[in-house]
Amino acid sequence: MEETVFNYENIEVSIQEGYAEVVLSREKSLNSLNTETHKELLHCLATLEGMREGVRALILTGRGRAFCAGQDLEEVKPDPNGRQIRVGDLVRSNYVPLMQKVKDLQIPTVCAVNGVAAGAGASLALACDVIIAAKSARFLQAFSKIGLTPDSGGTWLLPRLVGRARALDQFFTAEAVDSTRAFELGMVSRVVEDERLTEESRTVARQLAKGPTMAYIATRRAVDLGYSMSFSDSLILESLLQDHLGESYDYREGVAAFLEKRPARFEGR
Ligand code: T3D
């Protein structure tokens, strides 16, 4: 089988034990996102997603003391003639495809938030399925500090996690939310000591990589769509998803394993 080579400048990618680890690696600017990083991330996620059997979970994390400081502000500063990029164009060309890809990825995602997650960096973390924060991590809705409204899915993600009032408070004041508070607010599912973050995220990824991938993705879909559906419509959606999952190998294997009193060996199909 041909080996996939990941050769990127701004991210590091490794694959082990059925999961991939993607590390944002622009440490000097706190892993801020420039256009090249967007391209690499999109390419890498699409490639990993295509590796079906080999990669069934993904960890996203950052190198150094930050997870991600959002948009690389050097990239958007006006040129010497005062010309400035159109922010909406940048959002449409970079953030819309990236965030859509993360949210729709056909494998479960784990974010290991190793430090500050600001602006679009916070959105990137909150778009993942399982969000584990290091004790020293903090979230910063930095958009209003530079006169912008949250983008990269922020206005969809944060209110769903913390409620309208607390989301607007974060958006307007841009006050940092530390990991303990983020846990209390429901923004992250686990907080661990800094030195345990890597192992904790890998333990979760290892478990997810051995799990019923299709069921995870269907669950994410039902939960996300459920926010804007009636209870009755959610019941119908769930039944339709079960139609699909009921045809899967993993469903047959799960039932057989239970009846045979042995651990299931899911294959993600
Ligand atoms: O056009 C558009 O902007 C559209 C896209 C919008 C999406 C967005 O993400 S908008 C939000 C953009 N992000 C921010 O506004 C955050 C900016 N950064 C910060 O507020 C602070 O750096 C942090 C709170 C994240 C961390 O503070 P601190 O004190 O720990 O670190 P620092 O000293 O500010 O930063 C360290 C270095 O990283 C510094 O460089 P230097 O002086 O050592 O050479 C700093 O300039 C650089 N850096 C930090 N964030 C960014 C950055 N460089 C470029 N872009 C950044 N976002």
Tab-separated table of C-alpha atoms and ligand atoms in Angstrom:
chain	number	residue	atom	x	y	z
A	1	MET	CA	0.000	0.000	0.000
A	2	GLU	CA	1.263	3.472	-0.863
A	3	GLU	CA	2.293	5.458	2.186
A	4	THR	CA	0.716	8.881	2.535
A	5	VAL	CA	3.339	11.569	3.057
A	6	PHE	CA	2.313	14.694	4.914
A	7	ASN	CA	4.706	17.447	4.103
A	8	TYR	CA	3.448	20.716	5.504
A	9	GLU	CA	5.066	23.933	6.694
A	10	ASN	CA	2.553	25.042	9.285
A	11	ILE	CA	1.112	21.866	10.727
A	12	GLU	CA	2.545	18.539	11.828
A	13	VAL	CA	0.648	15.338	11.200
A	14	SER	CA	1.240	11.888	12.614
A	15	ILE	CA	-0.769	8.699	12.527
A	16	GLN	CA	-0.697	5.976	15.151
A	17	GLU	CA	-3.018	3.334	16.546
A	18	GLY	CA	-5.822	4.253	14.184
A	19	TYR	CA	-5.928	7.961	14.961
A	20	ALA	CA	-4.227	11.034	13.558
A	21	GLU	CA	-2.759	13.904	15.490
A	22	VAL	CA	-2.647	17.289	13.812
A	23	VAL	CA	-0.546	19.933	15.537
A	24	LEU	CA	-0.781	23.616	14.622
A	25	SER	CA	2.842	24.667	14.435
A	26	ARG	CA	3.318	28.385	14.037
A	27	GLU	CA	4.556	28.865	17.529
A	28	LYS	CA	5.969	32.369	17.024
A	29	SER	CA	2.547	33.801	16.334
A	30	LEU	CA	0.760	31.493	18.792
A	31	ASN	CA	-0.351	29.195	15.964
A	32	SER	CA	-2.388	31.908	14.299
A	33	LEU	CA	-4.046	30.958	11.049
A	34	ASN	CA	-2.747	32.349	7.775
A	35	THR	CA	-3.983	31.357	4.345
A	36	GLU	CA	-1.269	28.759	3.877
A	37	THR	CA	-2.221	27.086	7.172
A	38	HIS	CA	-5.858	27.022	6.073
A	39	LYS	CA	-4.853	25.303	2.823
A	40	GLU	CA	-2.712	22.766	4.642
A	41	LEU	CA	-5.378	22.007	7.221
A	42	LEU	CA	-8.065	21.503	4.588
A	43	HIS	CA	-5.830	19.301	2.493
A	44	CYS	CA	-4.728	17.296	5.513
A	45	LEU	CA	-8.282	16.779	6.840
A	46	ALA	CA	-9.535	15.647	3.437
A	47	THR	CA	-6.602	13.238	3.103
A	48	LEU	CA	-7.091	11.791	6.587
A	49	GLU	CA	-10.804	11.415	5.993
A	50	GLY	CA	-10.033	9.462	2.860
A	51	MET	CA	-7.878	6.993	4.776
A	52	ARG	CA	-11.036	5.281	6.074
A	53	GLU	CA	-9.754	2.159	7.825
A	54	GLY	CA	-6.372	3.598	8.839
A	55	VAL	CA	-7.647	6.754	10.560
A	56	ARG	CA	-10.835	6.671	12.599
A	57	ALA	CA	-10.269	9.566	15.008
A	58	LEU	CA	-8.463	12.867	14.968
A	59	ILE	CA	-6.728	14.959	17.615
A	60	LEU	CA	-6.253	18.643	16.962
A	61	THR	CA	-3.821	20.525	19.185
A	62	GLY	CA	-1.223	23.292	19.121
A	63	ARG	CA	2.540	23.484	19.525
A	64	GLY	CA	3.881	25.548	22.430
A	65	ARG	CA	1.933	27.709	24.831
A	66	ALA	CA	-1.094	28.396	22.617
A	67	PHE	CA	-3.702	26.334	20.887
A	68	CYS	CA	-4.477	28.968	18.271
A	69	ALA	CA	-4.647	32.777	18.316
A	70	GLY	CA	-7.146	32.963	15.458
A	71	GLN	CA	-6.567	34.863	12.261
A	72	ASP	CA	-2.941	35.825	11.612
A	73	LEU	CA	-3.326	39.581	11.985
A	74	GLU	CA	-0.048	40.230	10.158
A	75	GLU	CA	-1.695	38.835	7.068
A	76	VAL	CA	-4.581	41.289	7.185
A	77	LYS	CA	-2.734	44.491	7.959
A	78	PRO	CA	-3.132	47.175	5.272
A	79	ASP	CA	-0.370	47.276	2.650
A	80	PRO	CA	1.849	50.420	2.393
A	81	ASN	CA	-0.735	51.997	0.074
A	82	GLY	CA	-3.433	51.567	2.694
A	83	ARG	CA	-5.172	48.814	0.730
A	84	GLN	CA	-6.825	46.237	2.912
A	85	ILE	CA	-8.257	42.828	2.181
A	86	ARG	CA	-12.023	42.413	2.276
A	87	VAL	CA	-12.633	40.589	5.534
A	88	GLY	CA	-15.787	38.860	4.273
A	89	ASP	CA	-13.861	37.467	1.300
A	90	LEU	CA	-11.176	36.110	3.600
A	91	VAL	CA	-13.785	34.502	5.823
A	92	ARG	CA	-15.554	32.946	2.849
A	93	SER	CA	-12.395	31.647	1.208
A	94	ASN	CA	-10.626	30.387	4.355
A	95	TYR	CA	-12.872	29.960	7.383
A	96	VAL	CA	-16.084	28.732	5.780
A	97	PRO	CA	-14.478	25.698	4.086
A	98	LEU	CA	-12.263	24.876	7.069
A	99	MET	CA	-14.994	25.055	9.698
A	100	GLN	CA	-17.433	23.166	7.491
A	101	LYS	CA	-14.842	20.452	7.010
A	102	VAL	CA	-14.126	20.164	10.731
A	103	LYS	CA	-17.833	20.041	11.590
A	104	ASP	CA	-18.637	17.485	8.882
A	105	LEU	CA	-15.532	15.324	9.211
A	106	GLN	CA	-16.514	11.687	8.876
A	107	ILE	CA	-14.413	10.674	11.863
A	108	PRO	CA	-14.764	11.912	15.468
A	109	THR	CA	-12.617	14.841	16.509
A	110	VAL	CA	-10.850	15.512	19.801
A	111	CYS	CA	-9.472	18.956	20.546
A	112	ALA	CA	-6.640	19.079	23.052
A	113	VAL	CA	-6.682	22.749	23.993
A	114	ASN	CA	-3.134	23.253	25.214
A	115	GLY	CA	-3.215	27.021	25.781
A	116	VAL	CA	-4.993	30.138	24.656
A	117	ALA	CA	-7.693	29.698	22.017
A	118	ALA	CA	-8.608	33.118	20.652
A	119	GLY	CA	-11.008	34.312	17.954
A	120	ALA	CA	-11.308	31.724	15.210
A	121	GLY	CA	-8.969	29.569	17.312
A	122	ALA	CA	-11.711	29.310	19.920
A	123	SER	CA	-14.240	28.414	17.219
A	124	LEU	CA	-11.909	25.752	15.878
A	125	ALA	CA	-11.677	24.166	19.319
A	126	LEU	CA	-15.399	24.410	20.036
A	127	ALA	CA	-16.279	22.819	16.690
A	128	CYS	CA	-14.634	19.556	17.736
A	129	ASP	CA	-16.621	16.685	19.223
A	130	VAL	CA	-14.691	16.061	22.422
A	131	ILE	CA	-12.964	19.110	23.856
A	132	ILE	CA	-10.308	18.562	26.495
A	133	ALA	CA	-8.643	21.599	28.036
A	134	ALA	CA	-5.330	21.790	29.821
A	135	LYS	CA	-5.638	23.531	33.179
A	136	SER	CA	-3.743	26.538	31.770
A	137	ALA	CA	-5.921	26.851	28.651
A	138	ARG	CA	-8.182	29.850	28.173
A	139	PHE	CA	-10.745	30.925	25.633
A	140	LEU	CA	-10.951	34.421	24.291
A	141	GLN	CA	-13.659	35.735	21.983
A	142	ALA	CA	-11.236	38.308	20.620
A	143	PHE	CA	-13.333	39.442	17.650
A	144	SER	CA	-14.843	42.554	19.250
A	145	LYS	CA	-11.358	43.705	20.250
A	146	ILE	CA	-10.613	44.207	16.570
A	147	GLY	CA	-14.062	45.512	15.692
A	148	LEU	CA	-15.471	42.341	14.195
A	149	THR	CA	-18.379	40.055	14.898
A	150	PRO	CA	-17.487	36.424	15.616
A	151	ASP	CA	-17.090	34.343	12.489
A	152	SER	CA	-15.862	30.800	11.825
A	153	GLY	CA	-19.086	29.462	13.322
A	154	GLY	CA	-18.626	31.220	16.657
A	155	THR	CA	-22.164	32.622	16.815
A	156	TRP	CA	-23.562	29.135	16.196
A	157	LEU	CA	-21.224	27.225	18.468
A	158	LEU	CA	-20.878	29.266	21.648
A	159	PRO	CA	-24.565	30.093	22.396
A	160	ARG	CA	-25.419	26.413	21.952
A	161	LEU	CA	-22.853	25.495	24.558
A	162	VAL	CA	-23.336	28.248	27.127
A	163	GLY	CA	-26.634	29.980	26.293
A	164	ARG	CA	-27.335	33.369	24.705
A	165	ALA	CA	-26.585	35.621	27.692
A	166	ARG	CA	-23.239	34.066	28.511
A	167	ALA	CA	-22.236	33.924	24.855
A	168	LEU	CA	-23.054	37.590	24.278
A	169	ASP	CA	-21.166	38.468	27.455
A	170	GLN	CA	-18.053	36.705	26.109
A	171	PHE	CA	-18.505	38.160	22.631
A	172	PHE	CA	-18.985	41.747	23.859
A	173	THR	CA	-16.454	41.899	26.705
A	174	ALA	CA	-13.822	39.605	25.131
A	175	GLU	CA	-12.870	38.586	28.662
A	176	ALA	CA	-10.789	35.426	28.838
A	177	VAL	CA	-12.551	32.345	30.178
A	178	ASP	CA	-10.205	30.018	32.016
A	179	SER	CA	-10.438	26.241	31.745
A	180	THR	CA	-12.274	25.751	35.047
A	181	ARG	CA	-14.918	28.298	34.047
A	182	ALA	CA	-15.081	26.820	30.526
A	183	PHE	CA	-15.850	23.462	32.098
A	184	GLU	CA	-18.525	24.953	34.364
A	185	LEU	CA	-20.091	26.689	31.360
A	186	GLY	CA	-20.132	23.508	29.274
A	187	MET	CA	-17.611	24.682	26.680
A	188	VAL	CA	-15.275	21.755	27.295
A	189	SER	CA	-15.980	18.252	28.488
A	190	ARG	CA	-12.778	17.638	30.472
A	191	VAL	CA	-10.046	19.666	32.153
A	192	VAL	CA	-6.761	17.983	32.988
A	193	GLU	CA	-3.417	19.040	34.411
A	194	ASP	CA	-1.210	20.434	31.639
A	195	GLU	CA	1.206	17.512	31.721
A	196	ARG	CA	-1.671	15.040	31.302
A	197	LEU	CA	-3.293	16.679	28.268
A	198	THR	CA	-1.461	14.712	25.601
A	199	GLU	CA	-2.054	11.349	27.205
A	200	GLU	CA	-5.692	12.093	28.006
A	201	SER	CA	-6.460	13.173	24.442
A	202	ARG	CA	-4.626	10.146	23.042
A	203	THR	CA	-6.522	7.805	25.348
A	204	VAL	CA	-9.824	9.231	24.114
A	205	ALA	CA	-8.699	9.138	20.475
A	206	ARG	CA	-7.536	5.536	20.838
A	207	GLN	CA	-10.936	4.591	22.217
A	208	LEU	CA	-12.821	6.452	19.486
A	209	ALA	CA	-10.618	4.924	16.795
A	210	LYS	CA	-11.818	1.504	17.879
A	211	GLY	CA	-15.442	2.567	18.046
A	212	PRO	CA	-18.449	2.518	15.713
A	213	THR	CA	-17.401	5.464	13.529
A	214	MET	CA	-20.646	5.689	11.580
A	215	ALA	CA	-22.656	5.786	14.791
A	216	TYR	CA	-20.498	8.617	16.154
A	217	ILE	CA	-21.007	10.690	13.031
A	218	ALA	CA	-24.753	10.034	13.010
A	219	THR	CA	-24.902	11.042	16.690
A	220	ARG	CA	-23.087	14.309	16.015
A	221	ARG	CA	-25.497	15.006	13.166
A	222	ALA	CA	-28.611	14.278	15.207
A	223	VAL	CA	-27.387	16.444	18.090
A	224	ASP	CA	-26.417	19.378	15.856
A	225	LEU	CA	-29.589	19.269	13.777
A	226	GLY	CA	-31.680	18.628	16.872
A	227	TYR	CA	-31.025	22.157	18.163
A	228	SER	CA	-33.205	23.589	15.435
A	229	MET	CA	-35.793	20.801	15.194
A	230	SER	CA	-38.971	19.959	17.035
A	231	PHE	CA	-38.923	16.939	19.335
A	232	SER	CA	-41.140	15.055	16.885
A	233	ASP	CA	-38.791	15.813	13.994
A	234	SER	CA	-35.831	14.645	16.060
A	235	LEU	CA	-37.585	11.355	16.678
A	236	ILE	CA	-38.018	10.921	12.938
A	237	LEU	CA	-34.424	11.930	12.175
A	238	GLU	CA	-33.127	9.425	14.737
A	239	SER	CA	-35.192	6.657	13.181
A	240	LEU	CA	-33.816	7.498	9.715
A	241	LEU	CA	-30.255	7.455	11.009
A	242	GLN	CA	-30.941	4.074	12.621
A	243	ASP	CA	-32.156	2.810	9.213
A	244	HIS	CA	-28.702	3.576	7.915
A	245	LEU	CA	-26.760	2.299	10.939
A	246	GLY	CA	-28.850	-0.847	11.169
A	247	GLU	CA	-27.315	-1.871	7.835
A	248	SER	CA	-23.759	-1.440	9.104
A	249	TYR	CA	-21.216	-4.094	9.891
A	250	ASP	CA	-20.637	-2.466	13.280
A	251	TYR	CA	-24.262	-2.885	14.312
A	252	ARG	CA	-24.189	-6.587	13.502
A	253	GLU	CA	-20.834	-6.935	15.249
A	254	GLY	CA	-22.031	-4.994	18.326
A	255	VAL	CA	-25.077	-7.178	18.808
A	256	ALA	CA	-23.126	-10.386	18.154
A	257	ALA	CA	-20.405	-9.351	20.595
A	258	PHE	CA	-22.955	-8.627	23.302
A	259	LEU	CA	-24.676	-11.970	22.848
A	260	GLU	CA	-21.366	-13.818	22.748
A	261	LYS	CA	-20.196	-11.935	25.869
A	262	ARG	CA	-17.020	-10.591	24.238
A	263	PRO	CA	-15.730	-7.096	23.387
A	264	ALA	CA	-16.955	-5.798	20.025
A	265	ARG	CA	-14.418	-5.387	17.241
A	266	PHE	CA	-15.804	-2.408	15.374
A	267	GLU	CA	-14.466	-1.616	11.918
A	268	GLY	CA	-16.062	1.728	11.221
A	269	ARG	CA	-18.284	0.408	8.457
B	1	T3D	O1	-9.674	39.804	8.925
B	1	T3D	C1	-9.942	39.070	9.876
B	1	T3D	O2	-9.393	39.197	10.950
B	1	T3D	C2	-10.989	38.004	9.685
B	1	T3D	C3	-10.829	36.796	10.493
B	1	T3D	C4	-11.268	36.734	11.742
B	1	T3D	C5	-11.066	35.528	12.593
B	1	T3D	C6	-10.339	35.845	13.889
B	1	T3D	O3	-9.755	34.959	14.432
B	1	T3D	S1	-10.411	37.413	14.515
B	1	T3D	C7	-9.419	37.332	15.984
B	1	T3D	C8	-7.960	37.383	15.696
B	1	T3D	N1	-7.166	37.093	16.871
B	1	T3D	C9	-6.955	37.988	17.824
B	1	T3D	O4	-7.407	39.099	17.796
B	1	T3D	C10	-6.034	37.557	18.950
B	1	T3D	C11	-4.762	38.345	18.930
B	1	T3D	N2	-3.850	37.913	19.977
B	1	T3D	C12	-4.033	38.217	21.250
B	1	T3D	O5	-4.966	38.874	21.658
B	1	T3D	C13	-2.983	37.758	22.194
B	1	T3D	O6	-1.811	37.467	21.479
B	1	T3D	C14	-3.400	36.486	23.000
B	1	T3D	C15	-4.472	36.876	24.017
B	1	T3D	C16	-3.892	35.390	22.097
B	1	T3D	C17	-2.172	35.970	23.797
B	1	T3D	O7	-1.597	37.029	24.526
B	1	T3D	P1	-0.124	36.876	25.139
B	1	T3D	O8	0.114	38.109	25.947
B	1	T3D	O9	-0.033	35.575	25.825
B	1	T3D	O10	0.845	36.783	23.885
B	1	T3D	P2	1.320	37.996	22.933
B	1	T3D	O11	2.547	38.615	23.475
B	1	T3D	O12	0.191	38.914	22.627
B	1	T3D	O13	1.637	37.203	21.582
B	1	T3D	C18	2.858	36.502	21.395
B	1	T3D	C19	3.314	36.681	19.981
B	1	T3D	O14	2.313	36.145	19.101
B	1	T3D	C20	3.415	38.170	19.610
B	1	T3D	O15	4.445	38.295	18.649
B	1	T3D	P3	5.895	38.903	19.080
B	1	T3D	O16	5.648	40.263	19.679
B	1	T3D	O17	6.451	37.937	20.103
B	1	T3D	O18	6.667	38.940	17.798
B	1	T3D	C21	2.105	38.435	18.927
B	1	T3D	O19	2.134	39.510	18.022
B	1	T3D	C22	1.879	37.131	18.200
B	1	T3D	N3	0.447	36.920	17.917
B	1	T3D	C23	-0.498	36.619	18.806
B	1	T3D	N4	-1.663	36.508	18.198
B	1	T3D	C24	-1.451	36.766	16.903
B	1	T3D	C25	-0.089	37.032	16.711
B	1	T3D	N5	0.411	37.321	15.516
B	1	T3D	C26	-0.434	37.375	14.463
B	1	T3D	N6	-1.748	37.123	14.576
B	1	T3D	C27	-2.284	36.812	15.767
B	1	T3D	N7	-3.613	36.536	15.855
